[in-house]
CSV table of C-alpha atoms in Angstrom, one decimal:
chain,number,residue,atom,x,y,z
S,535,MET,CA,181.0,109.8,101.1
S,536,ILE,CA,181.3,111.6,104.5
S,537,ASN,CA,183.8,111.0,107.1
S,538,ASP,CA,182.8,108.8,110.1
S,539,GLU,CA,184.1,111.2,112.7
S,540,ASN,CA,181.7,113.1,114.8
S,541,LEU,CA,178.9,111.5,112.7
S,542,PRO,CA,175.3,112.8,114.0
S,543,LEU,CA,173.5,110.1,115.9
S,544,VAL,CA,170.6,108.6,114.2
S,545,SER,CA,167.9,107.5,116.2
S,546,ILE,CA,165.4,104.9,114.8
S,547,VAL,CA,162.3,103.9,116.6
S,548,THR,CA,160.0,100.8,116.2
S,549,PRO,CA,156.7,100.4,117.7
S,550,THR,CA,155.5,96.6,117.7
S,551,TYR,CA,152.4,95.0,118.6
S,552,ASN,CA,151.9,91.3,117.9
S,553,GLN,CA,154.1,91.0,114.9
S,554,ALA,CA,156.6,88.6,115.9
S,555,ARG,CA,156.4,87.2,112.5
S,556,TYR,CA,158.2,90.1,110.9
S,557,LEU,CA,160.0,91.9,113.7
S,558,GLU,CA,163.0,90.0,113.5
S,559,GLU,CA,163.4,90.8,109.8
S,560,THR,CA,162.7,94.5,110.7
S,561,ILE,CA,165.4,94.3,113.5
S,562,GLN,CA,168.1,92.9,111.4
S,563,SER,CA,167.6,95.4,108.5
S,564,VAL,CA,168.6,98.3,111.1
S,565,LEU,CA,171.4,96.3,112.9
S,566,GLN,CA,172.9,95.5,109.2
S,567,GLN,CA,172.7,99.1,108.5
S,568,ASP,CA,176.7,100.4,107.8
S,569,TYR,CA,176.1,103.5,109.4
S,570,PRO,CA,178.0,103.5,112.8
S,571,ASN,CA,176.3,105.9,115.1
S,572,ILE,CA,172.6,104.6,115.6
S,573,GLU,CA,170.3,104.6,118.6
S,574,TYR,CA,167.7,101.6,117.9
S,575,ILE,CA,164.9,101.9,120.0
S,576,VAL,CA,162.2,98.8,119.9
S,577,LEU,CA,159.0,99.2,122.0
S,578,ASN,CA,156.6,96.4,122.8
S,579,ASP,CA,153.3,97.9,122.9
S,580,GLY,CA,151.9,95.1,125.1
S,581,SER,CA,152.0,92.4,122.5
S,582,THR,CA,150.7,88.9,123.4
S,583,ASP,CA,152.9,87.0,121.0
S,584,GLU,CA,156.4,85.8,120.8
S,585,THR,CA,157.5,89.6,120.5
S,586,GLU,CA,159.5,89.7,124.2
S,587,GLU,CA,161.6,86.4,123.4
S,588,ILE,CA,162.5,87.8,120.2
S,589,LEU,CA,163.7,91.2,121.9
S,590,LYS,CA,165.4,89.2,124.6
S,591,LYS,CA,167.8,87.9,122.1
S,592,TYR,CA,169.0,91.3,121.0
S,593,ASP,CA,170.0,92.6,124.4
S,594,GLY,CA,173.0,94.9,124.2
S,595,GLN,CA,172.3,95.6,120.4
S,596,ILE,CA,169.2,97.6,120.9
S,597,ILE,CA,167.4,99.5,123.2
S,598,TRP,CA,164.0,97.6,124.2
S,599,GLU,CA,160.9,97.9,126.7
S,600,SER,CA,157.8,96.6,127.1
S,601,HIS,CA,154.5,98.4,128.2
S,602,GLU,CA,151.0,98.0,128.5
S,603,ASN,CA,149.1,98.5,125.2
S,604,ILE,CA,148.7,102.3,124.3
S,605,GLY,CA,148.6,102.6,120.9
S,606,GLN,CA,151.3,103.1,117.7
S,607,THR,CA,151.0,106.8,117.6
S,608,PRO,CA,151.7,107.3,121.6
S,609,THR,CA,154.7,104.3,121.2
S,610,ILE,CA,156.3,106.2,118.7
S,611,ASN,CA,156.0,109.5,120.7
S,612,LYS,CA,157.1,107.7,123.6
S,613,GLY,CA,160.2,106.4,121.7
S,614,TRP,CA,161.4,109.8,120.2
S,615,ARG,CA,161.1,111.2,123.6
S,616,LEU,CA,163.4,108.7,124.7
S,617,SER,CA,165.9,109.3,121.9
S,618,GLN,CA,168.7,111.1,121.8
S,619,GLY,CA,169.5,111.8,118.1
S,620,GLN,CA,169.9,114.7,116.0
S,621,ILE,CA,168.1,112.8,113.2
S,622,ILE,CA,165.4,110.6,113.8
S,623,ALA,CA,163.2,108.1,112.0
S,624,TYR,CA,160.7,105.1,112.7
S,625,ILE,CA,160.2,102.0,111.0
S,626,ASN,CA,157.2,99.9,112.0
S,627,SER,CA,157.9,96.2,112.7
S,628,ASP,CA,156.6,94.9,109.4
S,629,ASP,CA,159.0,97.3,107.1
S,630,THR,CA,162.5,96.8,106.3
S,631,TYR,CA,165.6,99.0,105.1
S,632,ILE,CA,166.4,97.3,101.8
S,633,VAL,CA,169.8,98.6,101.4
S,634,PRO,CA,172.4,98.5,103.9
S,635,ASP,CA,173.4,102.2,103.6
S,636,ALA,CA,169.9,103.4,103.8
S,637,ILE,CA,170.7,105.5,106.9
S,638,ARG,CA,173.8,106.6,105.6
S,639,LYS,CA,172.5,108.2,102.5
S,640,GLY,CA,169.6,110.0,104.4
S,641,VAL,CA,172.4,111.4,106.9
S,642,GLU,CA,174.7,112.5,104.0
S,643,PHE,CA,171.8,114.2,102.0
S,644,LEU,CA,170.8,116.2,105.0
S,645,LEU,CA,174.5,117.0,106.0
S,646,ALA,CA,174.9,118.0,102.3
S,647,ASN,CA,171.7,120.1,102.3
S,648,PRO,CA,171.6,122.0,105.7
S,649,ASP,CA,168.3,124.0,104.5
S,650,VAL,CA,166.7,120.9,104.3
S,651,ALA,CA,164.4,119.7,107.3
S,652,VAL,CA,163.0,116.2,106.0
S,653,VAL,CA,164.3,113.9,103.3
S,654,TYR,CA,162.3,111.0,102.1
S,655,GLY,CA,163.5,108.6,99.5
S,656,ASP,CA,161.5,105.9,97.5
S,657,ALA,CA,160.8,102.5,98.4
S,658,TYR,CA,159.1,99.1,97.6
S,659,GLU,CA,156.0,97.6,98.3
S,660,ILE,CA,155.6,94.1,99.7
S,661,ASP,CA,153.2,91.5,100.3
S,662,GLU,CA,152.9,89.3,103.6
S,663,SER,CA,155.6,87.1,102.0
S,664,GLY,CA,157.9,89.5,101.3
S,665,LYS,CA,157.4,89.4,97.5
S,666,ILE,CA,157.8,92.7,96.0
S,667,VAL,CA,154.3,94.1,94.4
S,668,LYS,CA,155.6,97.4,93.0
S,669,TYR,CA,157.9,100.4,93.0
S,670,HIS,CA,157.0,103.5,94.6
S,671,SER,CA,159.0,106.4,92.9
S,672,ALA,CA,158.0,109.3,95.2
S,673,PRO,CA,157.5,112.8,93.4
S,674,ASP,CA,160.5,115.2,93.5
S,675,CYS,CA,158.9,118.6,94.8
S,676,ASP,CA,158.7,120.8,97.8
S,677,PHE,CA,156.1,120.3,100.3
S,678,THR,CA,153.8,123.1,99.0
S,679,ALA,CA,153.5,121.0,95.9
S,680,LEU,CA,153.0,117.7,97.8
S,681,VAL,CA,150.1,119.2,99.8
S,682,LYS,CA,148.6,120.6,96.9
S,683,ASN,CA,148.5,117.3,95.2
S,684,TRP,CA,147.2,115.5,98.1
S,685,ILE,CA,144.3,118.0,98.0
S,686,ARG,CA,143.8,117.2,94.4
S,687,THR,CA,144.4,113.6,94.4
S,688,LEU,CA,143.6,112.4,98.0
S,689,ASN,CA,146.8,110.4,97.6
S,690,TRP,CA,150.0,110.8,99.8
S,691,GLN,CA,153.1,110.2,98.3
S,692,ILE,CA,155.5,110.2,101.1
S,693,VAL,CA,156.5,106.6,102.0
S,694,GLN,CA,157.4,106.9,105.9
S,695,PRO,CA,160.1,104.3,106.4
S,696,SER,CA,161.8,106.0,104.1
S,697,THR,CA,162.0,109.4,105.6
S,698,PHE,CA,164.6,111.1,107.9
S,699,ILE,CA,163.8,114.0,109.8
S,700,ARG,CA,165.6,116.6,111.7
S,701,ARG,CA,165.4,116.8,115.6
S,702,GLU,CA,164.5,120.6,115.4
S,703,ILE,CA,161.1,119.8,113.7
S,704,LEU,CA,160.3,117.8,117.1
S,705,ASP,CA,161.0,121.3,119.0
S,706,GLU,CA,159.0,123.5,116.3
S,707,VAL,CA,156.1,121.2,115.0
S,708,GLY,CA,155.7,118.8,118.1
S,709,TYR,CA,155.1,115.0,117.8
S,710,LEU,CA,152.7,112.9,116.2
S,711,ASP,CA,149.1,113.3,116.8
S,712,PRO,CA,147.5,110.6,119.0
S,713,SER,CA,144.2,111.3,118.0
S,714,ILE,CA,144.9,110.2,114.5
S,715,TYR,CA,144.4,106.4,114.4
S,716,TYR,CA,145.8,105.4,111.0
S,717,ALA,CA,147.1,108.3,109.0
S,718,MET,CA,149.3,110.1,111.7
S,719,ASP,CA,152.3,110.5,109.4
S,720,LEU,CA,150.2,111.9,106.7
S,721,GLU,CA,148.8,114.6,109.3
S,722,TYR,CA,152.5,115.1,110.3
S,723,TRP,CA,153.9,115.8,107.0
S,724,LEU,CA,150.9,118.1,106.4
S,725,ARG,CA,151.7,120.0,109.4
S,726,ILE,CA,155.4,120.4,108.8
S,727,GLY,CA,154.7,121.4,105.3
S,728,THR,CA,152.3,124.1,106.2
S,729,LYS,CA,154.7,125.7,108.7
S,730,ASN,CA,156.9,126.0,105.4
S,731,PHE,CA,160.0,123.9,106.2
S,732,LYS,CA,161.8,122.5,103.5
S,733,ILE,CA,161.6,119.0,102.1
S,734,ALA,CA,163.8,117.2,99.6
S,735,HIS,CA,163.6,113.9,97.5
S,736,LEU,CA,166.3,111.3,97.5
S,737,ALA,CA,165.7,109.3,94.1
S,738,GLU,CA,166.7,105.9,95.5
S,739,PRO,CA,165.0,103.1,97.2
S,740,LEU,CA,165.6,103.0,100.9
S,741,SER,CA,162.9,100.7,102.4
S,742,CYS,CA,160.3,98.0,101.9
S,743,TYR,CA,156.8,98.8,103.3
S,744,ARG,CA,154.4,95.8,103.8
S,745,LEU,CA,150.8,95.8,102.8
S,746,HIS,CA,149.0,92.6,104.1
S,747,SER,CA,145.4,91.3,104.9
S,748,GLU,CA,145.4,93.0,108.2
S,749,SER,CA,145.5,96.5,106.6
S,750,LYS,CA,142.6,95.8,104.4
S,751,THR,CA,140.0,94.4,107.0
S,752,VAL,CA,136.5,95.8,107.1
S,753,SER,CA,137.2,96.9,110.5
S,754,THR,CA,140.1,98.7,109.6
S,755,HIS,CA,138.8,100.8,107.3
S,756,ALA,CA,135.9,101.8,109.5
S,757,LYS,CA,138.7,102.7,112.3
S,758,ASN,CA,140.8,104.9,109.5
S,759,ALA,CA,137.5,106.9,108.2
S,760,PRO,CA,137.3,109.5,110.7
S,761,ASP,CA,141.0,110.4,110.3
S,762,PHE,CA,140.8,112.6,107.4
S,763,VAL,CA,138.3,115.2,108.5
S,764,ASN,CA,140.1,115.2,111.3
S,765,ILE,CA,143.3,116.2,109.7
S,766,TYR,CA,141.6,118.7,107.6
S,767,ASN,CA,140.3,120.3,111.0
S,768,LYS,CA,143.8,120.3,112.7
S,769,ILE,CA,145.7,121.6,109.5
S,770,PHE,CA,143.6,123.7,107.6
S,771,GLU,CA,141.5,125.4,109.9
S,772,ARG,CA,144.6,126.7,112.1
S,773,SER,CA,144.6,130.5,112.1
S,774,ASP,CA,148.3,130.6,111.2
S,775,LEU,CA,147.6,128.8,107.8
S,776,PRO,CA,149.8,130.4,105.2
S,777,LYS,CA,147.5,132.4,102.7
S,778,GLU,CA,148.4,129.5,99.7
S,779,PHE,CA,146.6,127.1,101.5
S,780,ARG,CA,143.9,129.0,102.7
S,781,ASP,CA,142.6,129.5,99.4
S,782,LEU,CA,142.6,125.8,99.1
S,783,ARG,CA,140.3,125.2,102.0
S,784,ARG,CA,137.1,124.3,100.1
S,785,GLN,CA,138.7,121.9,98.0
S,786,ALA,CA,140.7,120.4,101.0
S,787,LYS,CA,137.6,119.8,103.1
S,788,SER,CA,135.8,118.4,100.1
S,789,GLY,CA,138.7,116.1,99.7
S,790,ALA,CA,138.5,115.1,103.5
S,791,TYR,CA,135.0,114.0,103.2
S,792,LEU,CA,135.3,112.1,100.0
S,793,ARG,CA,138.6,110.2,101.4
S,794,THR,CA,136.2,109.4,104.7
S,795,ALA,CA,133.4,108.3,102.1
S,796,LYS,CA,135.8,105.8,100.4
S,797,ALA,CA,137.0,104.4,103.7
S,798,TYR,CA,133.3,103.8,104.7
S,799,HIS,CA,132.8,102.4,101.2
S,800,ALA,CA,135.7,100.0,101.8
S,801,ALA,CA,134.1,99.4,105.2
S,802,LEU,CA,130.8,98.3,104.0
S,803,ASP,CA,129.2,101.0,105.6
S,804,TYR,CA,127.4,102.4,102.5
S,805,GLU,CA,125.2,104.8,104.7
S,806,GLN,CA,128.0,106.6,106.0
S,807,SER,CA,129.8,106.4,102.5
S,808,ARG,CA,126.8,108.3,100.8
S,809,HIS,CA,126.6,110.8,103.7
S,810,TYR,CA,130.1,111.8,103.4
S,811,MET,CA,130.1,111.7,99.4
S,812,LEU,CA,127.1,114.0,99.3
S,813,LYS,CA,128.7,116.5,101.8
S,814,GLY,CA,132.1,116.5,99.7
S,815,PHE,CA,130.2,117.2,96.5
S,816,SER,CA,128.2,120.2,97.9
S,817,ILE,CA,131.3,121.8,99.5
S,818,TYR,CA,133.3,121.6,96.1
S,819,PRO,CA,131.2,120.6,93.2
S,820,PRO,CA,134.4,120.3,90.8
S,821,ASN,CA,135.4,117.2,92.7
S,822,ILE,CA,132.5,115.2,91.2
S,823,SER,CA,133.9,112.9,88.6
S,824,TRP,CA,132.3,109.5,87.1
S,825,ILE,CA,134.3,107.4,89.5
S,826,TRP,CA,132.6,109.0,92.6
S,827,LEU,CA,129.0,108.9,90.9
S,828,LYS,CA,129.5,105.2,90.5
S,829,ARG,CA,130.3,104.9,94.1
S,830,LEU,CA,127.6,107.0,95.0
S,831,LEU,CA,125.0,104.8,93.2
S,832,VAL,CA,126.4,101.6,94.8
S,833,THR,CA,125.2,103.0,98.2
S,834,TYR,CA,121.8,103.7,97.0
S,835,PHE,CA,121.6,99.8,95.6
S,836,LYS,CA,123.6,98.1,98.7
S,837,GLN,CA,122.4,97.8,102.1
S,838,GLY,CA,124.9,98.4,104.8
S,839,SER,CA,125.6,100.0,107.9
S,840,PRO,CA,127.4,97.4,109.8
S,841,GLN,CA,126.6,97.5,113.7
S,842,HIS,CA,129.9,95.2,114.6
S,843,LEU,CA,132.9,95.8,112.9
S,844,GLY,CA,135.5,94.2,115.5
């Protein structure tokens, strides 16, 4: 246990848009933390529900303001720029810290390991009602291994609300990329990892992340789809990319196209899905598998290129 004297300030940012249903649970999970030196900033991104009324209840306990809708990523960046903490994080307004010492554990780990730039813990996935769906145990490995695993599996294994980063990262790497609609945290971790910062795993559950119907809609998948090729271009086409990652460019580019194809498939846009699948296969044929071939076959038998996805 660390001494409470001269503890580093931890800044937590919550962006929120029309999630009054969950917002108070998120706020309470931060206010109930036993770590004594927290700056909590909640930014209302143009909500039209009861969000502002909820925030007014916490005047004096949190820092909050409302602005016109600018999107999640610019809102998080705004909060980080307003923040003063040496350690920073963000937690979405439908997620929660699951234990009252989640922040303390993150701080203790970073103080005990001064060479670590980012610490990430485990988490529970919950549904709309708050029921636990599964336990997410993150892998215990460095950024290089995580990046390579993402290229190989197209799955990212760091759970964002269980993550704490040193402020120096903002100075060295910059802020979240506002051109990324959905997977901005993925792009950020890849950007940090390919800059050779050290990351470490804290093998304890720190948060709950919520998956609900809004995150699974056709329109959401369609909006997500362009993110993955965009991320590839930003990360793997950099001139300063370390050689160990340059050698993986073809595989990474193929993976980005296939992940895009999967998103379009979920969005019922089979024409676009087929287009990206074929490009992915041509760039790196070893990525062809029976699962992908079945998806490809579906695109020939189902018609779909939605003109209006909302």
